[in-house]
Amino acid sequence: MSNARKLADNLPTEGSLSGRNMVINGDFSIAQRGTSSTSYNGVYATVDRWKLQTDGMDQLALTQTQDTNAPSGFKNSYKVTVTTPETSVTDSEMLSVFHPIEAQNLQRLAYGTSDAKSITASFYVKSSVTGNYCLALYAPDGNRSIGAVYTINTANTWEYKTVTFPPDTSGVINNDNGAGLEFYFFLTMGPDRKTANNTSWDTWSAARFAFGQVADIAATTNATWQITGCQLEIGPQSTPFEHEPTGITLAKCERYFQTYSKRNWQGTNEHAANYFMYCDGVFRQKMRAAPTVTFVGTVEIGRPQVGVSQRPNELTGLSSEGFQGFKWPSSGTYGGQLGTHGDTYYRMSVGDGPTNRLDFDAEL
């Protein structure tokens, strides 16, 4: 019996081989920021861990959504809809969806050695625009990339695709918490971005980023592209998608982004002269790095017993594990009083509903 036949015989037909999928939220079930957005240009706006990126397009407008339309066995997909087209796509312009993967989670690939592993991508995709599309891997640490082509054959129909990338024996992925690989799906690409062959690993250049891309969804009003069941795994052959409990996927996403609403943290005033309120907070999951924080809507800090209520201007002591306190403005009084040393009931509160929240971001 051939080795290929033995491999095929050993492939699972259902269930899970835990941890084989290097993609987080490949079924697009988690969308902490919201289910619909018109924001793009390299920002996380809807489904966790996936970015929509445009370069140079000055006419294009679109919507990205977490959609409930999906193939059998899935409940969600990620969808891009063009609302205003780019009438002429020129050099340096592009539209892509990408997913960065943390480097220390990729050491099993053994890049840069003779033991480097191949990677197989598998996914379900549907688009109103048929034709050839390019997907690519980019390794920032070594500035290297590779691409491949898949074809959407029938408009508005879910199709299952698999692509295998050969190992990179000359590359490098650092063992750290930075981006080790960026996984790209190209939806539109300017002429100068697809002129050089990219079907083997080599130094990245703009000309070879999306070789083979023909399809262009940016040029057509109401054009759509959507994806689900996205998986990257070691080896030359795809296996069934690794479904996992929603709580596990959420916990993985919260390493990079956490949001809190309708939440109170209580603490004590340790340094009244500097208007500090100390209120230790521990994140639900340890984050990739010390996050940045955004106050959205109603977020207040104060002493309920004297009616002091003021939105904080600084969160202090941020780390990957939590925070240590909030700082009031350096001058001024609120509610007619300032805190005095020894007060024991200070709080930071977040109002109810998704429009009132505290966002912690440690994304790649």
Short mmCIF file of C-alpha atoms in Angstrom, two decimals:
data_model
loop_
_atom_site.label_atom_id
_atom_site.label_comp_id
_atom_site.label_asym_id
_atom_site.label_seq_id
_atom_site.Cartn_x
_atom_site.Cartn_y
_atom_site.Cartn_z
CA MET A 1 0.00 0.00 0.00
CA SER A 2 1.37 3.44 -0.93
CA ASN A 3 2.15 6.09 1.68
CA ALA A 4 -0.46 8.36 0.06
CA ARG A 5 -3.12 5.67 0.45
CA LYS A 6 -2.15 5.09 4.10
CA LEU A 7 -2.42 8.84 4.74
CA ALA A 8 -5.85 8.98 3.19
CA ASP A 9 -7.02 5.97 5.18
CA ASN A 10 -5.94 7.67 8.41
CA LEU A 11 -7.73 10.96 7.81
CA PRO A 12 -10.61 11.60 10.22
CA THR A 13 -14.10 11.84 8.76
CA GLU A 14 -15.69 13.60 11.72
CA GLY A 15 -14.94 15.00 15.16
CA SER A 16 -11.89 16.94 16.23
CA LEU A 17 -8.15 16.56 16.37
CA SER A 18 -7.67 19.38 18.84
CA GLY A 19 -5.49 22.28 17.84
CA ARG A 20 -4.76 21.34 14.24
CA ASN A 21 -6.38 24.52 12.86
CA MET A 22 -3.93 27.44 13.06
CA VAL A 23 -6.76 29.87 12.24
CA ILE A 24 -8.79 31.35 15.11
CA ASN A 25 -12.50 31.94 14.53
CA GLY A 26 -12.48 30.20 11.16
CA ASP A 27 -16.23 29.61 11.42
CA PHE A 28 -16.77 33.34 12.11
CA SER A 29 -18.95 32.62 15.12
CA ILE A 30 -17.40 35.34 17.32
CA ALA A 31 -18.03 39.03 16.58
CA GLN A 32 -17.37 40.98 19.79
CA ARG A 33 -17.27 44.38 18.06
CA GLY A 34 -20.54 43.94 16.18
CA THR A 35 -22.10 42.10 13.26
CA SER A 36 -21.98 44.84 10.61
CA SER A 37 -19.68 47.72 9.74
CA THR A 38 -18.79 50.06 6.89
CA SER A 39 -15.28 50.52 8.32
CA TYR A 40 -12.28 48.96 6.64
CA ASN A 41 -8.68 49.86 5.70
CA GLY A 42 -6.93 47.49 8.06
CA VAL A 43 -9.14 47.72 11.13
CA TYR A 44 -10.92 44.99 13.03
CA ALA A 45 -14.58 45.94 12.81
CA THR A 46 -16.82 42.84 12.91
CA VAL A 47 -15.77 39.18 13.18
CA ASP A 48 -12.85 38.65 15.54
CA ARG A 49 -9.32 38.14 14.20
CA TRP A 50 -10.16 39.11 10.57
CA LYS A 51 -9.32 42.42 8.90
CA LEU A 52 -10.58 44.04 5.71
CA GLN A 53 -7.82 46.01 3.95
CA THR A 54 -7.96 48.48 1.07
CA ASP A 55 -5.13 50.43 -0.51
CA GLY A 56 -5.56 53.46 -2.74
CA MET A 57 -9.25 53.10 -3.57
CA ASP A 58 -10.92 56.51 -3.38
CA GLN A 59 -14.40 55.59 -4.62
CA LEU A 60 -15.07 52.22 -3.06
CA ALA A 61 -17.60 51.82 -0.28
CA LEU A 62 -18.58 48.49 1.20
CA THR A 63 -20.12 46.69 4.14
CA GLN A 64 -18.62 43.78 6.04
CA THR A 65 -20.92 41.56 8.07
CA GLN A 66 -21.15 38.44 10.15
CA ASP A 67 -23.79 36.66 8.06
CA THR A 68 -26.12 33.79 8.96
CA ASN A 69 -26.01 32.34 5.44
CA ALA A 70 -23.59 29.39 5.47
CA PRO A 71 -23.15 25.88 4.07
CA SER A 72 -24.45 22.80 5.90
CA GLY A 73 -22.73 22.32 9.25
CA PHE A 74 -22.02 26.04 9.80
CA LYS A 75 -24.12 28.83 11.29
CA ASN A 76 -22.13 31.91 10.26
CA SER A 77 -19.99 33.30 7.50
CA TYR A 78 -18.07 36.51 6.86
CA LYS A 79 -19.47 38.61 3.99
CA VAL A 80 -18.18 41.61 2.04
CA THR A 81 -20.72 43.59 -0.03
CA VAL A 82 -19.74 46.41 -2.41
CA THR A 83 -22.13 49.36 -2.11
CA THR A 84 -20.20 51.88 -4.24
CA PRO A 85 -17.81 50.44 -6.85
CA GLU A 86 -14.30 51.52 -7.78
CA THR A 87 -14.82 52.33 -11.45
CA SER A 88 -11.17 51.86 -12.43
CA VAL A 89 -8.67 49.78 -10.46
CA THR A 90 -5.15 51.12 -11.02
CA ASP A 91 -1.63 50.29 -9.84
CA SER A 92 -1.15 49.93 -6.08
CA GLU A 93 -4.87 49.54 -5.43
CA MET A 94 -6.13 46.43 -3.70
CA LEU A 95 -8.91 44.90 -1.61
CA SER A 96 -8.14 41.97 0.65
CA VAL A 97 -9.23 40.08 3.75
CA PHE A 98 -6.51 38.78 6.04
CA HIS A 99 -5.89 36.92 9.27
CA PRO A 100 -2.61 37.37 11.23
CA ILE A 101 -1.36 34.38 13.25
CA GLU A 102 0.84 34.73 16.33
CA ALA A 103 4.42 33.57 15.70
CA GLN A 104 4.90 31.43 18.80
CA ASN A 105 1.88 29.35 17.76
CA LEU A 106 3.64 28.44 14.50
CA GLN A 107 6.92 26.93 15.70
CA ARG A 108 5.69 23.46 14.72
CA LEU A 109 6.11 24.55 11.06
CA ALA A 110 9.93 24.45 11.54
CA TYR A 111 10.48 27.12 8.89
CA GLY A 112 14.10 27.68 7.99
CA THR A 113 15.04 24.04 8.51
CA SER A 114 15.06 20.89 6.43
CA ASP A 115 12.10 19.71 8.51
CA ALA A 116 9.84 22.60 7.45
CA LYS A 117 6.23 21.55 6.98
CA SER A 118 3.76 22.13 4.17
CA ILE A 119 0.47 23.88 4.97
CA THR A 120 -2.97 23.13 3.56
CA ALA A 121 -5.70 25.75 3.48
CA SER A 122 -9.33 24.71 3.18
CA PHE A 123 -12.48 26.85 3.19
CA TYR A 124 -16.00 27.32 1.86
CA VAL A 125 -16.41 30.38 -0.36
CA LYS A 126 -19.26 32.03 -2.28
CA SER A 127 -19.26 35.08 -4.53
CA SER A 128 -21.41 36.81 -7.10
CA VAL A 129 -18.26 37.24 -9.22
CA THR A 130 -16.82 34.07 -10.75
CA GLY A 131 -13.24 33.52 -11.88
CA ASN A 132 -9.76 33.11 -10.48
CA TYR A 133 -8.90 34.49 -7.04
CA CYS A 134 -5.53 34.51 -5.31
CA LEU A 135 -4.75 33.72 -1.69
CA ALA A 136 -1.33 34.10 -0.11
CA LEU A 137 0.83 33.62 2.97
CA TYR A 138 3.20 36.36 4.09
CA ALA A 139 5.87 35.76 6.76
CA PRO A 140 6.84 39.20 8.18
CA ASP A 141 9.95 38.05 10.09
CA GLY A 142 11.68 36.94 6.89
CA ASN A 143 9.74 39.21 4.52
CA ARG A 144 8.77 36.20 2.41
CA SER A 145 5.54 35.24 0.65
CA ILE A 146 3.87 32.63 -1.48
CA GLY A 147 0.57 32.56 -3.34
CA ALA A 148 -1.89 30.21 -4.99
CA VAL A 149 -5.06 30.43 -7.07
CA TYR A 150 -8.53 29.02 -6.51
CA THR A 151 -11.49 29.35 -8.87
CA ILE A 152 -15.10 30.26 -8.12
CA ASN A 153 -16.97 28.36 -10.80
CA THR A 154 -20.63 29.20 -10.14
CA ALA A 155 -21.99 32.53 -8.93
CA ASN A 156 -23.74 32.71 -5.56
CA THR A 157 -23.06 29.07 -4.71
CA TRP A 158 -21.08 27.68 -1.78
CA GLU A 159 -17.98 25.85 -3.02
CA TYR A 160 -15.35 23.98 -1.02
CA LYS A 161 -11.71 24.75 -1.86
CA THR A 162 -8.35 23.37 -0.76
CA VAL A 163 -4.87 24.72 -1.51
CA THR A 164 -1.51 23.34 -0.32
CA PHE A 165 1.55 25.57 0.21
CA PRO A 166 4.99 23.89 0.14
CA PRO A 167 7.35 24.23 3.15
CA ASP A 168 9.66 27.23 3.45
CA THR A 169 13.07 25.75 4.25
CA SER A 170 14.78 29.15 3.89
CA GLY A 171 12.37 31.29 5.87
CA VAL A 172 12.06 32.23 9.52
CA ILE A 173 9.27 32.64 12.05
CA ASN A 174 10.49 34.15 15.31
CA ASN A 175 9.42 32.54 18.57
CA ASP A 176 7.62 35.59 19.94
CA ASN A 177 4.17 37.18 20.25
CA GLY A 178 4.38 39.09 16.97
CA ALA A 179 2.79 38.12 13.66
CA GLY A 180 4.36 34.94 12.28
CA LEU A 181 2.12 34.53 9.24
CA GLU A 182 -0.51 36.70 7.58
CA PHE A 183 -3.12 34.72 5.64
CA TYR A 184 -4.57 36.76 2.73
CA PHE A 185 -7.61 36.42 0.49
CA PHE A 186 -7.48 38.91 -2.39
CA LEU A 187 -10.77 40.25 -3.74
CA THR A 188 -9.42 42.91 -6.11
CA MET A 189 -5.85 43.67 -7.14
CA GLY A 190 -4.22 46.44 -9.19
CA PRO A 191 -2.25 45.44 -12.32
CA ASP A 192 1.18 46.02 -10.73
CA ARG A 193 0.43 43.62 -7.86
CA LYS A 194 0.09 40.47 -9.98
CA THR A 195 2.83 40.46 -12.63
CA ALA A 196 5.44 38.14 -11.08
CA ASN A 197 5.01 34.45 -10.33
CA ASN A 198 4.48 33.79 -6.60
CA THR A 199 3.88 30.04 -6.54
CA SER A 200 7.06 29.35 -4.55
CA TRP A 201 8.43 30.93 -1.38
CA ASP A 202 10.60 34.00 -2.06
CA THR A 203 11.26 37.55 -0.89
CA TRP A 204 8.04 39.54 -0.92
CA SER A 205 7.50 42.17 -3.58
CA ALA A 206 4.37 44.05 -4.60
CA ALA A 207 4.57 42.58 -8.10
CA ARG A 208 4.26 38.99 -6.89
CA PHE A 209 1.69 39.42 -4.15
CA ALA A 210 -1.41 38.24 -6.08
CA PHE A 211 -0.18 36.50 -9.22
CA GLY A 212 -3.11 34.88 -11.00
CA GLN A 213 -5.83 37.16 -9.61
CA VAL A 214 -8.42 37.94 -12.29
CA ALA A 215 -11.70 38.32 -10.40
CA ASP A 216 -12.57 41.83 -9.23
CA ILE A 217 -15.46 42.40 -6.84
CA ALA A 218 -14.63 46.08 -6.20
CA ALA A 219 -15.75 47.14 -9.69
CA THR A 220 -19.36 45.92 -9.40
CA THR A 221 -22.15 47.42 -7.31
CA ASN A 222 -23.69 44.88 -4.94
CA ALA A 223 -20.94 42.35 -5.65
CA THR A 224 -20.50 39.94 -2.73
CA TRP A 225 -17.83 37.58 -1.43
CA GLN A 226 -18.16 35.43 1.67
CA ILE A 227 -16.29 32.68 3.43
CA THR A 228 -16.55 30.20 6.29
CA GLY A 229 -14.99 26.97 7.52
CA CYS A 230 -11.53 28.40 7.07
CA GLN A 231 -8.70 26.12 8.19
CA LEU A 232 -4.89 26.10 7.97
CA GLU A 233 -3.22 22.85 9.01
CA ILE A 234 0.07 21.04 8.67
CA GLY A 235 0.39 18.53 5.84
CA PRO A 236 -0.43 18.06 2.18
CA GLN A 237 -4.12 17.25 2.58
CA SER A 238 -7.12 18.90 4.20
CA THR A 239 -9.15 17.33 7.00
CA PRO A 240 -12.71 18.16 8.12
CA PHE A 241 -13.07 21.55 9.76
CA GLU A 242 -12.14 21.54 13.44
CA HIS A 243 -15.38 22.57 15.11
CA GLU A 244 -14.88 23.56 18.75
CA PRO A 245 -17.17 24.83 21.53
CA THR A 246 -18.01 28.53 21.20
CA GLY A 247 -16.51 29.23 24.62
CA ILE A 248 -13.13 27.93 23.50
CA THR A 249 -13.16 30.06 20.34
CA LEU A 250 -14.19 33.11 22.39
CA ALA A 251 -11.35 32.52 24.86
CA LYS A 252 -8.86 32.35 21.99
CA CYS A 253 -10.22 35.61 20.55
CA GLU A 254 -10.01 37.30 23.95
CA ARG A 255 -6.23 36.92 23.95
CA TYR A 256 -6.35 39.71 21.35
CA PHE A 257 -9.51 41.67 22.19
CA GLN A 258 -11.84 41.91 25.18
CA THR A 259 -14.84 44.11 25.70
CA TYR A 260 -16.76 44.81 28.91
CA SER A 261 -20.24 46.25 29.32
CA LYS A 262 -22.59 46.56 32.32
CA ARG A 263 -19.67 46.02 34.66
CA ASN A 264 -18.60 47.56 37.98
CA TRP A 265 -15.13 47.44 39.47
CA GLN A 266 -14.87 48.62 43.08
CA GLY A 267 -11.73 49.75 44.84
CA THR A 268 -10.17 52.24 47.24
CA ASN A 269 -8.74 55.73 46.99
CA GLU A 270 -5.05 55.29 47.83
CA HIS A 271 -3.66 58.63 46.70
CA ALA A 272 -6.31 61.32 47.06
CA ALA A 273 -3.83 64.15 46.55
CA ASN A 274 -3.26 62.94 42.96
CA TYR A 275 -6.90 61.98 42.41
CA PHE A 276 -6.20 58.30 41.84
CA MET A 277 -8.80 55.60 42.28
CA TYR A 278 -7.17 52.19 42.65
CA CYS A 279 -9.35 49.42 41.37
CA ASP A 280 -7.59 46.23 40.33
CA GLY A 281 -9.11 44.45 37.34
CA VAL A 282 -8.19 41.03 35.98
CA PHE A 283 -8.89 40.16 32.36
CA ARG A 284 -10.97 37.11 31.52
CA GLN A 285 -8.03 35.79 29.49
CA LYS A 286 -4.38 36.82 29.61
CA MET A 287 -3.86 39.02 26.58
CA ARG A 288 -1.12 38.80 23.96
CA ALA A 289 0.45 42.03 25.24
CA ALA A 290 -0.47 45.07 27.32
CA PRO A 291 -3.54 46.34 25.46
CA THR A 292 -4.69 49.77 24.46
CA VAL A 293 -8.02 50.82 25.96
CA THR A 294 -10.97 52.65 24.44
CA PHE A 295 -13.86 54.08 26.45
CA VAL A 296 -17.10 53.83 24.46
CA GLY A 297 -20.34 55.49 25.58
CA THR A 298 -21.07 55.64 29.30
CA VAL A 299 -18.00 54.77 31.37
CA GLU A 300 -17.82 56.47 34.75
CA ILE A 301 -15.60 56.67 37.79
CA GLY A 302 -16.58 58.11 41.13
CA ARG A 303 -17.89 57.88 44.69
CA PRO A 304 -21.59 56.93 44.68
CA GLN A 305 -22.10 58.08 48.27
CA VAL A 306 -21.39 61.73 47.38
CA GLY A 307 -22.66 61.66 43.81
CA VAL A 308 -19.24 62.09 42.24
CA SER A 309 -19.30 60.85 38.67
CA GLN A 310 -16.62 61.54 36.08
CA ARG A 311 -15.40 59.69 33.03
CA PRO A 312 -11.72 58.83 33.54
CA ASN A 313 -9.01 60.30 31.33
CA GLU A 314 -6.38 57.70 32.03
CA LEU A 315 -6.21 54.01 32.84
CA THR A 316 -3.00 53.07 34.62
CA GLY A 317 -1.04 49.90 35.18
CA LEU A 318 -2.15 48.10 32.01
CA SER A 319 -0.54 44.72 31.48
CA SER A 320 -1.44 41.55 29.62
CA GLU A 321 -3.18 40.34 32.78
CA GLY A 322 -5.22 43.40 33.78
CA PHE A 323 -5.00 46.93 35.15
CA GLN A 324 -4.25 48.61 38.46
CA GLY A 325 -6.23 51.80 38.58
CA PHE A 326 -7.81 54.85 37.02
CA LYS A 327 -6.72 58.48 37.29
CA TRP A 328 -9.02 61.44 37.65
CA PRO A 329 -8.29 64.75 35.91
CA SER A 330 -5.37 66.53 37.56
CA SER A 331 -7.49 69.45 38.73
CA GLY A 332 -11.10 70.36 39.43
CA THR A 333 -13.85 69.08 41.67
CA TYR A 334 -16.81 66.87 40.81
CA GLY A 335 -20.06 66.81 42.70
CA GLY A 336 -18.66 69.53 44.97
CA GLN A 337 -16.14 67.25 46.65
CA LEU A 338 -12.86 65.51 46.10
CA GLY A 339 -11.99 62.19 47.63
CA THR A 340 -10.15 62.13 50.92
CA HIS A 341 -7.57 59.61 52.00
CA GLY A 342 -9.21 56.54 53.46
CA ASP A 343 -12.40 56.51 51.38
CA THR A 344 -13.25 52.91 50.66
CA TYR A 345 -16.01 52.88 48.04
CA TYR A 346 -14.79 54.09 44.72
CA ARG A 347 -15.87 52.43 41.50
CA MET A 348 -15.49 52.34 37.76
CA SER A 349 -18.72 51.42 35.99
CA VAL A 350 -19.68 50.62 32.42
CA GLY A 351 -23.25 51.26 31.30
CA ASP A 352 -25.60 48.64 29.92
CA GLY A 353 -25.70 47.64 26.25
CA PRO A 354 -23.11 47.28 23.45
CA THR A 355 -22.93 51.06 22.90
CA ASN A 356 -21.48 51.45 26.40
CA ARG A 357 -18.35 49.44 26.81
CA LEU A 358 -14.68 49.31 27.67
CA ASP A 359 -12.53 47.82 24.90
CA PHE A 360 -9.07 46.32 25.44
CA ASP A 361 -7.12 45.71 22.22
CA ALA A 362 -3.92 43.67 21.89
CA GLU A 363 -4.40 42.67 18.25
CA LEU A 364 -1.57 41.84 15.87
#
